[in-house]
Coordinates of C-alpha atoms in Angstrom, one line a residue:
M15 CA -9.1 35.5 10.8
R16 CA -11.3 36.4 13.8
V17 CA -13.9 38.3 11.7
Y18 CA -14.3 35.6 9.0
P19 CA -15.4 32.8 11.4
M20 CA -17.8 35.1 13.2
L21 CA -19.4 36.2 10.0
V22 CA -19.8 32.5 8.8
L23 CA -21.4 31.6 12.1
V24 CA -23.8 34.5 12.0
L25 CA -24.8 33.6 8.4
F26 CA -25.2 29.9 9.4
T27 CA -27.4 30.8 12.4
L28 CA -29.6 33.1 10.4
T29 CA -30.1 30.5 7.7
W30 CA -30.8 27.8 10.2
A31 CA -33.3 30.1 12.0
V32 CA -35.2 30.8 8.8
Q33 CA -35.4 27.0 8.2
V34 CA -36.8 26.5 11.7
I35 CA -39.5 29.0 11.1
G36 CA -40.3 28.2 7.4
R37 CA -39.7 24.5 6.9
P38 CA -39.3 22.8 10.3
S39 CA -40.0 19.3 8.8
H40 CA -36.9 19.6 6.7
L41 CA -34.6 20.3 9.7
L42 CA -31.6 18.0 10.3
P43 CA -32.1 15.5 7.4
D44 CA -29.7 13.0 8.9
F45 CA -31.2 13.2 12.4
R46 CA -34.5 12.4 10.8
A47 CA -33.3 8.8 10.3
R48 CA -32.6 8.4 14.0
W49 CA -35.8 10.1 15.0
T50 CA -37.7 7.7 12.8
A51 CA -36.0 4.7 14.4
G52 CA -36.8 6.0 17.9
A53 CA -40.4 6.6 16.9
M54 CA -40.7 3.1 15.5
V55 CA -39.4 1.7 18.8
V56 CA -41.9 3.9 20.8
D57 CA -44.8 2.7 18.5
G58 CA -43.7 -1.0 18.7
H59 CA -43.0 -1.3 15.0
T60 CA -39.5 -2.7 15.4
A61 CA -40.1 -5.7 13.2
N62 CA -39.6 -3.4 10.2
L63 CA -36.9 -1.2 11.8
Y64 CA -34.6 -1.4 8.8
D65 CA -37.2 -1.4 6.0
P66 CA -36.7 1.7 3.9
V67 CA -40.3 1.6 2.6
V68 CA -41.7 1.7 6.2
Q69 CA -39.3 4.4 7.2
S70 CA -40.1 6.5 4.2
A71 CA -43.8 6.2 4.8
L72 CA -43.4 7.4 8.4
Q73 CA -41.2 10.3 7.4
R74 CA -43.5 11.5 4.6
S75 CA -46.4 11.5 7.1
H76 CA -44.4 14.2 9.0
G77 CA -43.7 16.4 6.0
A78 CA -40.4 14.9 4.6
T79 CA -40.0 14.5 0.9
D80 CA -36.8 12.4 0.8
L81 CA -35.9 9.2 2.6
S82 CA -33.3 9.5 5.4
W83 CA -32.5 5.8 5.9
F84 CA -31.7 4.5 9.4
V85 CA -28.9 2.0 9.1
S86 CA -27.2 2.4 12.5
P87 CA -26.8 -0.5 15.0
P88 CA -29.9 -1.5 16.9
P89 CA -28.9 0.2 20.2
I90 CA -29.0 3.6 18.5
A91 CA -32.7 3.1 17.9
V92 CA -33.3 2.4 21.6
A93 CA -31.2 5.4 22.5
F94 CA -33.2 7.7 20.3
A95 CA -36.6 6.4 21.6
P96 CA -37.0 9.5 23.9
F97 CA -36.6 11.7 20.8
G98 CA -39.1 9.6 18.9
A99 CA -41.7 10.3 21.6
L100 CA -41.5 14.0 20.8
S101 CA -42.7 15.9 17.7
Y102 CA -40.0 16.1 15.1
T103 CA -39.4 19.8 15.4
V104 CA -39.0 19.7 19.2
A105 CA -36.7 16.6 18.9
A106 CA -34.6 18.3 16.2
L107 CA -34.1 21.4 18.3
L108 CA -33.3 19.4 21.4
W109 CA -30.7 17.3 19.4
T110 CA -29.1 20.5 18.0
A111 CA -28.7 21.8 21.6
I112 CA -27.2 18.5 22.7
S113 CA -24.8 18.5 19.7
I114 CA -23.6 22.0 20.4
A115 CA -23.1 21.2 24.1
G116 CA -21.1 18.0 23.1
L117 CA -18.8 20.0 20.8
A118 CA -18.3 22.6 23.5
L119 CA -17.3 19.8 25.9
V120 CA -14.8 18.6 23.4
A121 CA -13.3 22.1 23.3
V122 CA -13.1 22.2 27.1
L123 CA -11.4 18.8 27.3
L124 CA -8.8 19.7 24.7
R125 CA -8.0 23.1 26.4
P126 CA -5.2 21.7 28.6
Y127 CA -3.3 20.5 25.5
W128 CA -3.0 24.0 24.1
N129 CA -0.1 26.3 24.7
E130 CA -1.0 30.0 24.8
R131 CA 2.3 30.7 22.9
W132 CA 0.6 29.3 19.9
G133 CA -2.2 31.9 20.1
P134 CA -5.5 32.4 21.9
Y135 CA -7.3 29.2 22.4
W136 CA -10.8 30.7 21.9
C137 CA -9.7 32.0 18.5
V138 CA -8.7 28.5 17.4
V139 CA -12.0 27.1 18.6
L140 CA -13.9 29.8 16.8
I141 CA -12.1 29.0 13.5
A142 CA -12.7 25.3 14.0
V143 CA -16.4 25.8 14.7
A144 CA -16.8 27.8 11.5
T145 CA -15.4 25.1 9.3
Q146 CA -17.6 23.3 6.8
P147 CA -17.5 19.8 8.5
V148 CA -18.6 21.2 11.9
L149 CA -21.4 23.3 10.4
E150 CA -22.6 20.4 8.3
L151 CA -22.5 18.1 11.3
V152 CA -24.7 20.5 13.3
G153 CA -26.9 21.5 10.3
S154 CA -27.6 17.9 9.2
G155 CA -28.0 16.5 12.7
Q156 CA -25.2 14.0 12.6
D157 CA -23.7 12.3 15.6
S158 CA -20.0 12.1 14.7
W159 CA -19.2 14.4 17.5
L160 CA -19.9 11.5 19.8
V161 CA -16.8 9.7 18.4
L162 CA -14.7 12.8 18.8
L163 CA -16.0 13.2 22.4
A164 CA -15.4 9.6 23.2
G165 CA -11.9 9.7 21.8
V166 CA -10.9 12.9 23.6
S167 CA -12.4 11.8 26.9
A168 CA -10.6 8.4 26.7
V169 CA -7.3 10.2 26.2
R170 CA -7.9 12.3 29.3
L171 CA -8.8 9.2 31.3
L172 CA -5.7 7.4 30.1
H173 CA -3.6 10.3 31.2
A174 CA -5.1 9.8 34.6
H175 CA -4.4 6.0 34.4
H176 CA -8.1 5.0 34.3
E177 CA -7.7 2.4 31.5
L178 CA -10.9 0.4 32.1
L179 CA -13.0 3.6 32.3
A180 CA -11.3 4.9 29.1
G181 CA -12.3 1.7 27.3
A182 CA -15.8 2.0 28.5
V183 CA -16.0 5.5 27.1
L184 CA -14.6 4.3 23.8
S185 CA -17.5 1.8 23.6
L186 CA -19.9 4.8 23.1
G187 CA -18.0 5.6 19.9
V188 CA -18.0 2.0 18.8
I189 CA -21.8 1.8 19.1
A190 CA -22.4 5.2 17.5
K191 CA -20.1 4.9 14.6
P192 CA -18.3 1.5 14.5
Q193 CA -16.7 2.4 11.1
L194 CA -14.9 5.4 12.7
M195 CA -13.3 3.3 15.5
L196 CA -11.0 1.2 13.2
A197 CA -7.8 2.7 14.6
A198 CA -8.9 2.8 18.2
V199 CA -8.1 -0.9 18.9
V200 CA -4.6 -0.6 17.5
L201 CA -3.9 2.6 19.4
A202 CA -5.2 1.0 22.6
L203 CA -3.1 -2.1 22.3
V204 CA 0.1 -0.2 21.4
Y205 CA -0.2 2.6 23.8
A206 CA -2.4 1.6 26.7
G207 CA -2.5 -2.2 26.9
V208 CA -5.2 -4.8 27.2
R209 CA -7.1 -3.2 30.0
V210 CA -8.5 -0.6 27.6
I211 CA -9.8 -3.4 25.3
V212 CA -11.4 -5.1 28.2
G213 CA -13.1 -1.9 29.2
T214 CA -14.3 -1.4 25.6
V215 CA -15.7 -4.9 25.3
A216 CA -17.4 -4.6 28.7
G217 CA -18.9 -1.2 27.7
V218 CA -20.1 -2.6 24.4
A219 CA -21.7 -5.6 26.1
F220 CA -23.4 -3.3 28.7
I221 CA -25.0 -1.4 25.8
V222 CA -25.7 -4.3 23.5
L223 CA -27.2 -6.9 25.9
P224 CA -30.1 -4.7 27.2
S225 CA -31.0 -3.5 23.7
S226 CA -30.9 -7.0 22.3
F227 CA -33.2 -8.1 25.1
F228 CA -35.6 -5.3 24.2
L229 CA -35.5 -5.6 20.4
G230 CA -34.5 -9.2 20.0
S231 CA -31.2 -10.7 18.9
D232 CA -32.6 -11.2 15.4
M233 CA -32.4 -7.4 15.0
W234 CA -28.7 -7.7 14.7
V235 CA -29.2 -10.1 11.9
S236 CA -31.4 -7.6 10.2
W237 CA -28.9 -4.9 10.6
I238 CA -26.0 -7.0 9.2
H239 CA -28.2 -8.0 6.3
T240 CA -29.1 -4.4 5.6
I241 CA -25.5 -3.0 5.5
F242 CA -24.4 -5.8 3.2
S243 CA -27.4 -5.6 0.9
S244 CA -27.4 -4.4 -2.7
T245 CA -29.8 -1.6 -1.7
Y246 CA -27.3 -0.3 0.8
A247 CA -24.5 -0.5 -1.8
D248 CA -26.6 1.5 -4.3
Y249 CA -28.1 4.0 -2.0
V250 CA -25.2 4.6 0.4
T251 CA -21.9 3.3 -0.9
L252 CA -22.3 4.4 -4.5
G253 CA -25.1 6.9 -4.1
Q254 CA -23.3 9.0 -1.5
A255 CA -19.7 8.6 -2.7
Y256 CA -19.6 12.2 -3.7
K257 CA -19.8 13.1 0.1
A258 CA -17.3 10.5 1.3
V259 CA -13.8 11.4 2.4
S260 CA -12.5 7.8 2.4
L261 CA -10.3 6.3 -0.3
E262 CA -13.2 4.2 -1.4
G263 CA -15.4 7.3 -1.9
L264 CA -12.6 9.2 -3.7
L265 CA -11.9 6.4 -6.2
I266 CA -15.6 5.9 -6.9
S267 CA -16.1 9.7 -7.5
L268 CA -13.1 9.7 -9.9
M269 CA -14.4 6.9 -12.1
P270 CA -17.3 6.7 -14.6
A271 CA -20.5 5.4 -13.2
A272 CA -20.2 2.0 -15.0
A273 CA -16.9 1.3 -13.2
A274 CA -18.1 2.4 -9.7
P275 CA -19.0 -1.1 -8.3
A276 CA -15.6 -2.6 -9.1
V277 CA -13.7 0.5 -8.0
A278 CA -15.6 0.4 -4.7
D279 CA -14.1 -3.0 -3.8
I280 CA -10.6 -1.7 -4.8
G281 CA -11.0 1.4 -2.7
L282 CA -12.1 -0.7 0.3
A283 CA -9.2 -3.0 -0.1
A284 CA -6.8 0.0 -0.4
G285 CA -8.2 1.4 2.8
I286 CA -7.6 -1.8 4.7
L287 CA -4.0 -2.0 3.4
L288 CA -3.4 1.6 4.5
L289 CA -4.8 0.7 7.9
V290 CA -2.4 -2.3 8.2
A291 CA 0.6 -0.3 7.0
W292 CA -0.2 2.5 9.5
A293 CA -0.4 -0.1 12.3
L294 CA 2.9 -1.6 11.4
W295 CA 4.5 1.9 11.3
L296 CA 3.0 2.6 14.7
V297 CA 4.5 -0.5 16.3
R298 CA 7.9 0.1 14.7
R299 CA 8.3 3.8 15.2
R300 CA 6.3 4.2 18.4
P301 CA 5.6 8.0 17.8
T302 CA 4.5 10.4 20.5
Q303 CA 0.9 10.1 21.6
W304 CA -0.3 13.1 19.7
V305 CA 1.2 12.0 16.4
A306 CA -0.3 8.5 16.9
L307 CA -3.7 9.9 17.7
S308 CA -3.7 12.3 14.8
T309 CA -2.6 9.8 12.2
G310 CA -5.1 7.4 13.7
A311 CA -7.9 9.8 13.1
C312 CA -6.8 10.3 9.5
V313 CA -6.3 6.6 8.7
T314 CA -9.7 5.9 10.2
L315 CA -11.4 8.3 7.8
L316 CA -9.5 7.0 4.8
A317 CA -10.1 3.3 5.6
A318 CA -13.7 3.5 6.8
P319 CA -16.3 2.1 4.4
H320 CA -18.6 5.0 5.3
A321 CA -16.9 8.3 6.2
M322 CA -18.5 11.6 5.1
V323 CA -17.4 15.2 5.1
Y324 CA -18.9 15.9 8.5
D325 CA -16.8 13.1 9.9
L326 CA -13.7 15.3 9.2
V327 CA -14.4 16.8 12.7
I328 CA -12.4 14.0 14.2
A329 CA -9.4 15.2 12.2
L330 CA -9.5 18.8 13.4
P331 CA -7.1 18.1 16.2
A332 CA -4.7 16.6 13.7
I333 CA -4.9 19.8 11.6
A334 CA -4.1 21.8 14.7
A335 CA -1.1 19.6 15.4
V336 CA 0.3 20.1 11.9
V337 CA -0.2 23.8 11.9
V338 CA 1.4 24.2 15.4
N339 CA 4.4 22.0 14.6
E340 CA 5.2 23.2 11.1
R341 CA 4.5 26.9 10.6
T342 CA 5.8 27.0 7.0
P343 CA 4.3 28.5 3.8
G344 CA 3.9 25.0 2.4
V345 CA 1.8 23.9 5.3
R346 CA -0.3 27.0 5.3
V347 CA -1.0 26.6 1.6
A348 CA -1.9 23.0 2.1
V349 CA -4.3 23.8 4.9
A350 CA -5.9 26.6 2.9
A351 CA -6.3 24.3 -0.1
G352 CA -8.0 21.7 2.0
F353 CA -10.2 24.3 3.5
I354 CA -11.3 25.5 0.1
A355 CA -11.8 21.9 -1.2
V356 CA -14.1 21.1 1.7
W357 CA -16.2 24.2 1.2
L358 CA -16.4 23.7 -2.6
G359 CA -17.5 20.1 -2.3
P360 CA -21.2 20.8 -2.0
V361 CA -21.1 23.2 -5.0
L362 CA -19.0 20.9 -7.2
S363 CA -21.2 17.9 -6.3
L364 CA -23.9 19.4 -8.6
L365 CA -21.7 18.4 -11.5
R366 CA -21.7 14.7 -10.6
S367 CA -24.5 13.9 -13.1
T368 CA -22.4 15.3 -16.0
P369 CA -20.6 12.9 -18.4
W370 CA -17.1 11.7 -17.5
P371 CA -14.5 13.3 -17.5
M372 CA -16.4 16.5 -16.7
S373 CA -17.7 14.7 -13.5
L374 CA -14.1 14.7 -12.2
L375 CA -14.7 18.2 -11.0
S376 CA -17.3 16.8 -8.6
A377 CA -14.9 14.2 -7.1
Q378 CA -14.6 14.3 -3.3
W379 CA -11.2 16.1 -3.3
A380 CA -11.7 16.7 0.5
A381 CA -10.5 13.1 1.0
L382 CA -7.0 14.4 0.2
V383 CA -7.2 16.4 3.5
P384 CA -6.8 13.4 5.9
L385 CA -4.4 11.7 3.4
C386 CA -2.0 14.7 3.3
L387 CA -2.3 15.2 7.0
M388 CA -1.4 11.6 7.7
V389 CA 1.6 11.6 5.3
R390 CA 2.8 15.0 6.7
L391 CA 2.7 13.9 10.3
M392 CA 4.5 10.6 9.5
V393 CA 7.2 12.4 7.5
L394 CA 7.6 15.0 10.3
H395 CA 8.1 12.3 12.9
S396 CA 10.6 10.4 10.9
R397 CA 12.6 13.5 10.2
R398 CA 12.7 15.1 13.7
P399 CA 10.9 15.1 17.0
V400 CA 7.4 16.6 16.8
R401 CA 6.7 19.4 19.3
A402 CA 3.5 17.8 20.4
L403 CA 0.7 19.4 22.4
H404 CA 1.6 19.2 26.0
D405 CA 0.2 16.7 28.5
P406 CA -2.3 18.3 30.9
T407 CA -0.6 16.3 33.7
D408 CA 2.8 17.6 32.6
A409 CA 4.0 18.2 36.2
R410 CA 5.1 14.6 36.5
Q411 CA 5.2 13.7 32.8
R412 CA 2.6 11.0 33.3
T413 CA 1.9 8.6 30.4
F414 CA -0.7 6.1 29.4
G415 CA 1.4 3.3 30.9
P416 CA 4.9 1.8 30.7
P417 CA 4.9 1.1 26.9
C418 CA 3.7 4.7 26.1
F419 CA 5.4 7.9 25.5
S420 CA 4.0 11.1 26.9
P421 CA 3.1 13.9 24.5
N422 CA 6.3 15.8 25.5
E423 CA 8.6 12.8 24.9
Q424 CA 10.5 11.9 21.8
G425 CA 9.6 8.6 20.2
N426 CA 12.1 6.1 18.9
T427 CA 14.0 7.1 15.8

């Protein structure tokens, strides 16, 4: 297991280096959208910030052939203005370095939760880094690692009883990927109290107000209009369903193209119902912190209206929790099957233009990974106490607060 991830990382690095040398304008296709927004802010063209035609023209002038549409909240455009002031190649290389550093920081923050009896921590990190979601995240220039970093940092701060600061850190994830923070509010209320919510609201306001003053409050209207437009539905919701790991994306990819719009609404409703059911289970069962956090990451991916394969990075700790707590052949087979499904996704997606039911082969089966993880953790908790990853402040069994169980404590049964 140690040779395989090293081989994958070497091949990925060589492929990425060849692209840097040969086609630098095609580096990090998803980062291109954020760089475009930053460049428009620098050039003062914010009136058309969400116009796909204007964005496409700017990107083509720098060698791109396909549109990478910027649809993130307005503060992200301001945050990426420094990158927009650089040439695209330099900005892409800088963002890659920042992304790798961010992922490394996540690994450092998670280190105290790992027990060496479960194996060398560096080996686990190496395997995680060599997974398809992490490599796609780095290779495409995505920023989902910000959500993972915000979540892990908030947990560490909560263990130190810094609730307000933990909420402020969570606000970074809310701004970067609001659709991936669906479970955070529920977890904060159940396990940490209102102070975290207050910190999150204050952090969001601290980010939103300056950017609104700089871009204008009408920019938020433009953003909302964009994400609810028919163009967004066609280009993102339906057009990128083959890459989605949500229930909505899975159902869309399973159905014929003609039924996709109706199925999209059903999938979104199913995701919301799943989120509500999980929240009720959380309040009733009050599981250990790690089970709550892991199932929260899974339900977020399933319920989110826009969650892609690279967003699976936020579920990697949940995968580790299942493997550590249930070392059975069934779990190993399930993890291996999910691993294969994620890697085969890009290959099988080439069949999405084939007639139905042949197109079923291109369905995003990777969505079953968070679903199976969530169900497995919930079943494990209801059957027996989960041997959760230990609290880094284990000396005094500190918890998030009075209503919370520490990672070593047994939840109510």
